[in-house]
mmCIF file of C-alpha atoms and ligand atoms in Angstrom:
data_model
loop_
_atom_site.group_PDB
_atom_site.id
_atom_site.type_symbol
_atom_site.label_atom_id
_atom_site.label_comp_id
_atom_site.label_asym_id
_atom_site.label_seq_id
_atom_site.Cartn_x
_atom_site.Cartn_y
_atom_site.Cartn_z
ATOM 1 C CA MET A 1 -38.153 -69.411 14.498
ATOM 2 C CA PRO A 2 -35.797 -67.175 16.488
ATOM 3 C CA LEU A 3 -32.822 -65.399 14.926
ATOM 4 C CA LYS A 4 -30.240 -68.089 14.263
ATOM 5 C CA LYS A 5 -26.760 -68.008 12.794
ATOM 6 C CA VAL A 6 -26.734 -70.088 9.610
ATOM 7 C CA GLY A 7 -23.291 -69.363 8.219
ATOM 8 C CA GLU A 8 -20.018 -67.561 8.580
ATOM 9 C CA LEU A 9 -17.236 -66.781 6.134
ATOM 10 C CA SER A 10 -13.894 -65.063 6.522
ATOM 11 C CA VAL A 11 -11.997 -63.899 3.430
ATOM 12 C CA PRO A 12 -8.695 -62.071 2.796
ATOM 13 C CA SER A 13 -9.070 -58.512 1.505
ATOM 14 C CA THR A 14 -8.454 -59.043 -2.196
ATOM 15 C CA LEU A 15 -11.142 -58.382 -4.788
ATOM 16 C CA ASP A 16 -10.868 -61.800 -6.434
ATOM 17 C CA HIS A 17 -12.633 -63.139 -3.324
ATOM 18 C CA LEU A 18 -15.827 -61.218 -4.113
ATOM 19 C CA ALA A 19 -16.999 -64.075 -6.330
ATOM 20 C CA ASP A 20 -16.376 -66.598 -3.521
ATOM 21 C CA VAL A 21 -18.503 -64.574 -1.143
ATOM 22 C CA ASP A 22 -21.292 -64.481 -3.707
ATOM 23 C CA GLN A 23 -21.155 -68.250 -4.251
ATOM 24 C CA PHE A 24 -21.234 -68.880 -0.520
ATOM 25 C CA THR A 25 -24.258 -66.589 -0.127
ATOM 26 C CA GLU A 26 -26.117 -68.274 -3.003
ATOM 27 C CA GLY A 27 -25.437 -71.722 -1.578
ATOM 28 C CA LEU A 28 -26.530 -70.736 1.891
ATOM 29 C CA PHE A 29 -29.838 -69.115 0.987
ATOM 30 C CA ARG A 30 -30.800 -71.320 -1.970
ATOM 31 C CA ASN A 31 -32.503 -73.805 0.365
ATOM 32 C CA LEU A 32 -34.758 -71.188 1.914
ATOM 33 C CA ALA A 33 -38.079 -70.529 0.214
ATOM 34 C CA LEU A 34 -37.094 -67.072 -0.983
ATOM 35 C CA PRO A 35 -38.074 -65.292 -4.174
ATOM 36 C CA ARG A 36 -35.167 -64.626 -6.564
ATOM 37 C CA GLU A 37 -35.710 -60.891 -6.086
ATOM 38 C CA ILE A 38 -34.912 -61.098 -2.364
ATOM 39 C CA LEU A 39 -31.848 -63.272 -2.952
ATOM 40 C CA ASP A 40 -30.532 -60.785 -5.509
ATOM 41 C CA ASP A 41 -31.090 -57.809 -3.196
ATOM 42 C CA VAL A 42 -29.172 -59.626 -0.466
ATOM 43 C CA ALA A 43 -26.359 -60.722 -2.796
ATOM 44 C CA ILE A 44 -25.937 -57.199 -4.185
ATOM 45 C CA SER A 45 -25.898 -55.663 -0.707
ATOM 46 C CA ILE A 46 -23.341 -58.165 0.570
ATOM 47 C CA SER A 47 -21.150 -57.431 -2.435
ATOM 48 C CA GLU A 48 -21.303 -53.708 -1.559
ATOM 49 C CA ALA A 49 -20.525 -54.192 2.122
ATOM 50 C CA VAL A 50 -17.703 -56.669 1.487
ATOM 51 C CA ASN A 51 -16.218 -54.501 -1.256
ATOM 52 C CA ASN A 52 -16.184 -51.525 1.119
ATOM 53 C CA ALA A 53 -14.746 -53.618 3.946
ATOM 54 C CA MET A 54 -11.912 -54.829 1.684
ATOM 55 C CA VAL A 55 -11.145 -51.539 -0.061
ATOM 56 C CA HIS A 56 -11.870 -48.794 2.481
ATOM 57 C CA GLY A 57 -11.684 -50.707 5.742
ATOM 58 C CA ASN A 58 -8.820 -53.119 5.164
ATOM 59 C CA LYS A 59 -7.078 -51.128 2.386
ATOM 60 C CA LEU A 60 -6.813 -54.311 0.288
ATOM 61 C CA ASP A 61 -4.279 -55.776 2.723
ATOM 62 C CA PRO A 62 -4.566 -59.565 2.170
ATOM 63 C CA ALA A 63 -3.453 -60.153 5.758
ATOM 64 C CA ARG A 64 -6.597 -58.391 6.994
ATOM 65 C CA LYS A 65 -9.809 -60.366 6.890
ATOM 66 C CA VAL A 66 -13.425 -59.550 6.212
ATOM 67 C CA LEU A 67 -15.833 -61.535 8.346
ATOM 68 C CA ILE A 68 -19.374 -62.129 7.087
ATOM 69 C CA ARG A 69 -22.009 -63.692 9.315
ATOM 70 C CA PHE A 70 -25.440 -64.832 8.132
ATOM 71 C CA TYR A 71 -28.533 -65.044 10.343
ATOM 72 C CA VAL A 72 -32.105 -66.044 9.617
ATOM 73 C CA CYS A 73 -35.334 -65.921 11.597
ATOM 74 C CA SER A 74 -38.840 -66.413 10.260
ATOM 75 C CA ARG A 75 -39.331 -62.729 9.410
ATOM 76 C CA TYR A 76 -35.986 -61.523 8.143
ATOM 77 C CA LEU A 77 -32.439 -62.275 7.030
ATOM 78 C CA ARG A 78 -29.575 -60.516 8.766
ATOM 79 C CA LEU A 79 -26.096 -60.040 7.285
ATOM 80 C CA VAL A 80 -23.241 -58.752 9.383
ATOM 81 C CA VAL A 81 -20.030 -57.632 7.658
ATOM 82 C CA ARG A 82 -17.013 -56.685 9.689
ATOM 83 C CA ASP A 83 -13.607 -55.327 8.696
ATOM 84 C CA GLN A 84 -10.369 -54.527 10.507
ATOM 85 C CA GLY A 85 -10.189 -50.857 9.588
ATOM 86 C CA THR A 86 -10.607 -47.599 11.440
ATOM 87 C CA GLY A 87 -14.248 -47.019 10.512
ATOM 88 C CA PHE A 88 -15.941 -43.954 9.010
ATOM 89 C CA GLN A 89 -18.864 -41.613 9.464
ATOM 90 C CA PRO A 90 -21.637 -42.478 7.009
ATOM 91 C CA GLU A 91 -23.234 -38.997 7.387
ATOM 92 C CA THR A 92 -20.150 -37.352 5.894
ATOM 93 C CA VAL A 93 -20.180 -39.390 2.673
ATOM 94 C CA PRO A 94 -21.015 -37.245 -0.405
ATOM 95 C CA ASP A 95 -24.391 -37.795 -2.113
ATOM 96 C CA PRO A 96 -23.706 -39.547 -5.457
ATOM 97 C CA ARG A 97 -26.980 -38.163 -6.860
ATOM 98 C CA GLN A 98 -25.710 -34.593 -6.915
ATOM 99 C CA GLU A 99 -25.084 -33.203 -10.379
ATOM 100 C CA GLN A 100 -21.311 -32.849 -9.900
ATOM 101 C CA ASN A 101 -21.032 -36.512 -8.787
ATOM 102 C CA LEU A 102 -23.176 -38.151 -11.475
ATOM 103 C CA LEU A 103 -20.319 -39.069 -13.828
ATOM 104 C CA LYS A 104 -18.065 -40.416 -11.096
ATOM 105 C CA THR A 105 -17.428 -44.133 -11.388
ATOM 106 C CA SER A 106 -17.804 -44.749 -7.645
ATOM 107 C CA GLY A 107 -19.615 -43.575 -4.537
ATOM 108 C CA ARG A 108 -22.950 -45.405 -4.881
ATOM 109 C CA GLY A 109 -22.490 -48.474 -2.656
ATOM 110 C CA LEU A 110 -24.075 -47.138 0.533
ATOM 111 C CA LEU A 111 -26.987 -45.658 -1.414
ATOM 112 C CA ILE A 112 -27.670 -49.015 -3.085
ATOM 113 C CA MET A 113 -27.408 -50.984 0.179
ATOM 114 C CA ARG A 114 -29.846 -48.664 1.894
ATOM 115 C CA HIS A 115 -32.227 -48.890 -1.033
ATOM 116 C CA LEU A 116 -32.224 -52.683 -1.327
ATOM 117 C CA MET A 117 -32.201 -53.626 2.356
ATOM 118 C CA ASP A 118 -34.893 -52.799 4.922
ATOM 119 C CA ARG A 119 -32.465 -51.698 7.627
ATOM 120 C CA VAL A 120 -28.758 -50.823 7.520
ATOM 121 C CA THR A 121 -26.834 -49.853 10.650
ATOM 122 C CA PHE A 122 -23.183 -48.992 11.108
ATOM 123 C CA GLN A 123 -21.556 -50.082 14.340
ATOM 124 C CA PRO A 124 -18.007 -48.974 15.099
ATOM 125 C CA ARG A 125 -16.322 -51.776 17.030
ATOM 126 C CA ARG A 126 -12.955 -52.016 18.643
ATOM 127 C CA GLY A 127 -10.656 -53.321 15.898
ATOM 128 C CA GLY A 128 -13.023 -52.610 13.006
ATOM 129 C CA MET A 129 -16.248 -51.377 11.464
ATOM 130 C CA GLN A 130 -19.353 -53.534 11.461
ATOM 131 C CA ILE A 131 -22.347 -53.183 9.169
ATOM 132 C CA VAL A 132 -25.624 -54.898 9.955
ATOM 133 C CA MET A 133 -28.179 -55.300 7.181
ATOM 134 C CA ASP A 134 -31.678 -56.745 7.526
ATOM 135 C CA LYS A 135 -33.991 -57.873 4.761
ATOM 136 C CA TYR A 136 -37.592 -58.887 5.417
ATOM 137 C CA CYS A 137 -39.014 -61.952 3.733
ATOM 138 C CA PRO A 138 -42.431 -61.507 2.070
ATOM 139 C CA GLN A 139 -43.596 -64.737 3.771
ATOM 140 C CA ASP A 140 -41.880 -66.775 6.463
ATOM 141 C CA CYS A 141 -38.217 -66.953 5.412
ATOM 142 C CA TYR A 142 -38.376 -70.714 5.884
ATOM 143 C CA GLY A 143 -41.522 -71.059 3.773
ATOM 144 C CA GLY A 144 -43.857 -71.661 6.732
ATOM 145 C CA THR A 145 -46.419 -69.386 8.348
ATOM 146 C CA GLU A 146 -44.625 -68.495 11.556
ATOM 147 C CA ARG A 147 -43.693 -64.815 12.010
ATOM 148 C CA ASN A 148 -41.676 -64.979 15.207
ATOM 149 C CA CYS A 149 -38.166 -63.605 15.550
ATOM 150 C CA ALA A 150 -37.654 -63.399 19.285
ATOM 151 C CA MET B 1 -19.383 -61.651 -15.859
ATOM 152 C CA ARG B 2 -18.695 -62.642 -19.450
ATOM 153 C CA VAL B 3 -18.702 -60.431 -22.535
ATOM 154 C CA GLU B 4 -19.589 -61.498 -26.073
ATOM 155 C CA THR B 5 -18.615 -59.046 -28.776
ATOM 156 C CA ARG B 6 -19.886 -58.748 -32.333
ATOM 157 C CA GLU B 7 -19.910 -56.096 -34.993
ATOM 158 C CA GLN B 8 -22.848 -55.045 -37.107
ATOM 159 C CA ASP B 9 -22.888 -52.072 -39.522
ATOM 160 C CA SER B 10 -19.694 -50.760 -37.897
ATOM 161 C CA VAL B 11 -21.379 -50.771 -34.492
ATOM 162 C CA LEU B 12 -19.685 -52.834 -31.783
ATOM 163 C CA ILE B 13 -22.213 -54.758 -29.703
ATOM 164 C CA LEU B 14 -21.041 -56.018 -26.311
ATOM 165 C CA LYS B 15 -23.414 -58.501 -24.764
ATOM 166 C CA ILE B 16 -22.744 -58.812 -21.052
ATOM 167 C CA HIS B 17 -23.674 -61.991 -19.177
ATOM 168 C CA GLY B 18 -23.796 -62.776 -15.474
ATOM 169 C CA LYS B 19 -23.151 -60.532 -12.509
ATOM 170 C CA MET B 20 -21.455 -57.145 -12.817
ATOM 171 C CA MET B 21 -20.010 -57.194 -9.310
ATOM 172 C CA GLY B 22 -16.584 -55.604 -9.732
ATOM 173 C CA GLY B 23 -13.225 -57.177 -9.021
ATOM 174 C CA PRO B 24 -10.732 -58.296 -11.686
ATOM 175 C CA GLU B 25 -13.413 -58.613 -14.404
ATOM 176 C CA ALA B 26 -14.355 -54.959 -14.099
ATOM 177 C CA THR B 27 -10.745 -53.928 -14.737
ATOM 178 C CA THR B 28 -10.572 -56.177 -17.803
ATOM 179 C CA PHE B 29 -13.827 -54.694 -19.077
ATOM 180 C CA GLN B 30 -12.463 -51.135 -18.947
ATOM 181 C CA GLU B 31 -9.317 -52.223 -20.771
ATOM 182 C CA THR B 32 -11.373 -53.971 -23.436
ATOM 183 C CA ILE B 33 -13.346 -50.791 -24.141
ATOM 184 C CA LYS B 34 -10.166 -48.722 -24.369
ATOM 185 C CA GLN B 35 -8.722 -51.261 -26.783
ATOM 186 C CA HIS B 36 -11.797 -51.148 -29.037
ATOM 187 C CA VAL B 37 -11.657 -47.344 -29.064
ATOM 188 C CA ALA B 38 -7.953 -47.539 -29.958
ATOM 189 C CA GLU B 39 -8.883 -49.893 -32.809
ATOM 190 C CA GLY B 40 -11.078 -47.091 -34.143
ATOM 191 C CA TYR B 41 -14.573 -48.098 -33.034
ATOM 192 C CA ARG B 42 -16.821 -45.156 -32.142
ATOM 193 C CA LYS B 43 -20.315 -46.664 -32.005
ATOM 194 C CA PHE B 44 -21.082 -49.009 -29.129
ATOM 195 C CA ILE B 45 -24.061 -50.881 -27.758
ATOM 196 C CA PHE B 46 -23.964 -52.587 -24.364
ATOM 197 C CA ASP B 47 -26.618 -55.312 -24.385
ATOM 198 C CA LEU B 48 -27.623 -55.806 -20.723
ATOM 199 C CA GLY B 49 -30.416 -58.337 -21.299
ATOM 200 C CA GLU B 50 -28.397 -61.238 -19.876
ATOM 201 C CA VAL B 51 -27.045 -59.422 -16.814
ATOM 202 C CA ASP B 52 -28.228 -61.226 -13.653
ATOM 203 C CA TRP B 53 -27.565 -58.244 -11.419
ATOM 204 C CA MET B 54 -25.179 -55.352 -10.970
ATOM 205 C CA ASN B 55 -23.915 -53.391 -8.010
ATOM 206 C CA SER B 56 -22.210 -50.000 -7.700
ATOM 207 C CA SER B 57 -19.075 -51.398 -9.372
ATOM 208 C CA GLY B 58 -21.216 -52.488 -12.326
ATOM 209 C CA LEU B 59 -22.670 -48.978 -12.567
ATOM 210 C CA GLY B 60 -19.096 -47.681 -12.361
ATOM 211 C CA SER B 61 -18.126 -49.932 -15.286
ATOM 212 C CA LEU B 62 -20.960 -48.534 -17.406
ATOM 213 C CA ILE B 63 -20.008 -44.936 -16.575
ATOM 214 C CA GLY B 64 -16.317 -45.673 -17.155
ATOM 215 C CA GLY B 65 -17.184 -47.139 -20.552
ATOM 216 C CA LEU B 66 -19.380 -44.172 -21.425
ATOM 217 C CA THR B 67 -16.616 -41.708 -20.513
ATOM 218 C CA THR B 68 -13.960 -43.572 -22.528
ATOM 219 C CA ILE B 69 -16.228 -43.727 -25.585
ATOM 220 C CA LYS B 70 -17.453 -40.116 -25.336
ATOM 221 C CA ASN B 71 -13.946 -38.738 -24.823
ATOM 222 C CA ALA B 72 -13.030 -40.335 -28.146
ATOM 223 C CA GLY B 73 -16.004 -38.619 -29.800
ATOM 224 C CA GLY B 74 -18.020 -41.826 -29.858
ATOM 225 C CA GLU B 75 -21.497 -42.863 -28.790
ATOM 226 C CA LEU B 76 -22.795 -45.506 -26.380
ATOM 227 C CA LYS B 77 -26.331 -46.858 -26.251
ATOM 228 C CA LEU B 78 -27.669 -49.376 -23.780
ATOM 229 C CA ALA B 79 -30.065 -52.105 -24.856
ATOM 230 C CA ALA B 80 -32.407 -54.464 -22.996
ATOM 231 C CA VAL B 81 -31.924 -52.792 -19.619
ATOM 232 C CA THR B 82 -33.713 -55.064 -17.144
ATOM 233 C CA GLU B 83 -36.294 -53.732 -14.714
ATOM 234 C CA LYS B 84 -33.880 -54.288 -11.845
ATOM 235 C CA ILE B 85 -31.071 -52.324 -13.478
ATOM 236 C CA HIS B 86 -33.498 -49.595 -14.435
ATOM 237 C CA SER B 87 -34.515 -49.259 -10.787
ATOM 238 C CA LEU B 88 -30.832 -48.806 -9.868
ATOM 239 C CA PHE B 89 -30.569 -46.097 -12.561
ATOM 240 C CA LEU B 90 -33.568 -44.381 -10.973
ATOM 241 C CA ILE B 91 -32.330 -44.365 -7.382
ATOM 242 C CA THR B 92 -28.837 -43.267 -8.398
ATOM 243 C CA LYS B 93 -30.250 -40.651 -10.838
ATOM 244 C CA LEU B 94 -28.169 -42.180 -13.639
ATOM 245 C CA VAL B 95 -31.291 -42.547 -15.750
ATOM 246 C CA THR B 96 -30.562 -39.235 -17.512
ATOM 247 C CA ILE B 97 -26.924 -40.140 -18.218
ATOM 248 C CA PHE B 98 -27.545 -43.185 -20.406
ATOM 249 C CA GLU B 99 -29.394 -43.518 -23.687
ATOM 250 C CA SER B 100 -31.407 -46.747 -23.470
ATOM 251 C CA TYR B 101 -33.396 -48.829 -25.950
ATOM 252 C CA ASP B 102 -35.650 -51.830 -25.401
ATOM 253 C CA THR B 103 -33.845 -53.987 -27.959
ATOM 254 C CA VAL B 104 -30.475 -54.180 -29.699
ATOM 255 C CA ASP B 105 -32.237 -53.590 -33.043
ATOM 256 C CA GLU B 106 -33.763 -50.360 -31.818
ATOM 257 C CA ALA B 107 -30.394 -49.249 -30.504
ATOM 258 C CA LEU B 108 -28.805 -50.114 -33.870
ATOM 259 C CA ASN B 109 -31.453 -48.131 -35.748
ATOM 260 C CA SER B 110 -30.879 -45.101 -33.551
ATOM 261 C CA PHE B 111 -27.388 -44.597 -35.013
ATOM 262 C CA PRO B 112 -27.411 -42.373 -38.090
ATOM 263 C CA ALA B 113 -27.070 -44.605 -41.165
ATOM 264 C CA GLY B 114 -24.010 -44.823 -43.403
ATOM 265 C CA LYS B 115 -21.348 -43.274 -41.186
HETATM 266 N N1 ATP C 201 -16.022 -50.266 5.771
HETATM 267 C C1 ATP C 201 -15.616 -49.003 5.546
HETATM 268 N N2 ATP C 201 -14.532 -48.491 6.182
HETATM 269 C C2 ATP C 201 -14.106 -47.217 5.963
HETATM 270 N N3 ATP C 201 -14.729 -46.370 5.124
HETATM 271 C C3 ATP C 201 -15.819 -46.807 4.458
HETATM 272 C C4 ATP C 201 -16.322 -48.136 4.633
HETATM 273 N N4 ATP C 201 -17.421 -48.275 3.852
HETATM 274 C C5 ATP C 201 -17.573 -47.108 3.226
HETATM 275 N N5 ATP C 201 -16.627 -46.210 3.568
HETATM 276 C C6 ATP C 201 -16.521 -44.806 3.109
HETATM 277 O O1 ATP C 201 -17.747 -44.414 2.528
HETATM 278 C C7 ATP C 201 -17.563 -43.995 1.180
HETATM 279 C C8 ATP C 201 -18.772 -44.362 0.347
HETATM 280 O O2 ATP C 201 -18.894 -45.755 0.178
HETATM 281 P P1 ATP C 201 -19.694 -46.286 -1.078
HETATM 282 O O3 ATP C 201 -19.715 -47.754 -1.035
HETATM 283 O O4 ATP C 201 -20.996 -45.576 -1.119
HETATM 284 O O5 ATP C 201 -18.858 -45.762 -2.321
HETATM 285 P P2 ATP C 201 -17.432 -46.268 -2.819
HETATM 286 O O6 ATP C 201 -17.080 -47.526 -2.131
HETATM 287 O O7 ATP C 201 -16.490 -45.139 -2.715
HETATM 288 O O8 ATP C 201 -17.696 -46.541 -4.366
HETATM 289 P P3 ATP C 201 -18.598 -47.732 -4.999
HETATM 290 O O9 ATP C 201 -19.182 -48.513 -3.895
HETATM 291 O O10 ATP C 201 -19.633 -47.030 -5.833
HETATM 292 O O11 ATP C 201 -17.666 -48.517 -5.845
HETATM 293 C C9 ATP C 201 -16.282 -44.641 0.730
HETATM 294 O O12 ATP C 201 -15.656 -43.932 -0.306
HETATM 295 C C10 ATP C 201 -15.471 -44.629 2.026
HETATM 296 O O13 ATP C 201 -14.888 -43.354 2.212
HETATM 297 MG MG1 MG C 202 -18.430 -49.123 -2.115
#
C-alpha cells in the first residue's frame, strides 16, 4: 500500500485543544492493526509536536492554526505538524540531560519525539515550521503482509 | 488526567489516572500540590500505576511537584512507575531525580514512622 493521507486536522493554538488532537489521533489509528505501544508512541509524539507548534510557533495566538496531517503506508505511519511561526534551529536547543537542566520543568519534547519515533525531520516552510515524524509498524500497518510504501 | 487523593498515616497519596499530556489539567495539578503544601502536608506519594502515558509536560508536572514539595522541606516518592514511564526517565536522565517504589505500600513504608 503506498503512502496515503488518512486524516487531517486543524486546531486553534490554545492548549485545551491538545485533548481534541489526541482523541482524533486515537480514532484514526484505532482501526489499524497496531500494537498499543506504537499507538502510544505516536500519540505522545503528536502531543509534543502540537504543543510546540502552539506554544513556540504560534505563541498561543488562537487566530493561528496548527495543521496536523496523517499518512499511512504498509510499512510506516507519517505525521506532519505545521505551525504559522518563524521556525527555529533544532541544533541550538539546549540538552535537557545536562546536570544544570535536570530540574527544569521543560525542554524535553524534542528529545522524547526523537526517542519514540523512527525519523524526525524539521522543514522550514514559507509561513511556518513543519515537522515530519515517521514510525515503523512491526508488521504491515494494515495488518497484512505487504511491505510496500512506494 | 484525573487525580484521586487520599491520606494514610499523614502521607498524602495522589493517584493519577489517564494521560499526563499538559494543558489546563497540568496547571490545576501544580495548584493542587501547592494547596496541599499550604495545608501543611509534607509527605507525598504520586501513584503512577494508572497513568496511560505521559509526555514532556507530564514529566514537567512531576518535577514541578517535586520542587514545590522539597522547597517546603517535604518529601515525594513515586509508586508503581510503569515500564513506559521508566523508559522516559532513563532517556531524559530523570531516573536519579526521583525516588521510586514498586508499590504504594513500599513507598509508605519508606517514610520514617511516627513523624
Ligand atoms: N514549532 C516550533 N517553533 C519554534 N520554536 C520551537 C518549535 N518547536 C520547538 N521549538 C524550540 O525548541 C525548544 C525545545 O523544544 P522542546 O519541545 O524540546 O522543549 P519545550 O517545548 O521548551 O518544553 P517541553 O516540551 O518539555 O514542555 C523550545 O523551547 C523552542 O525554543
Ligand atoms: Mg515542547
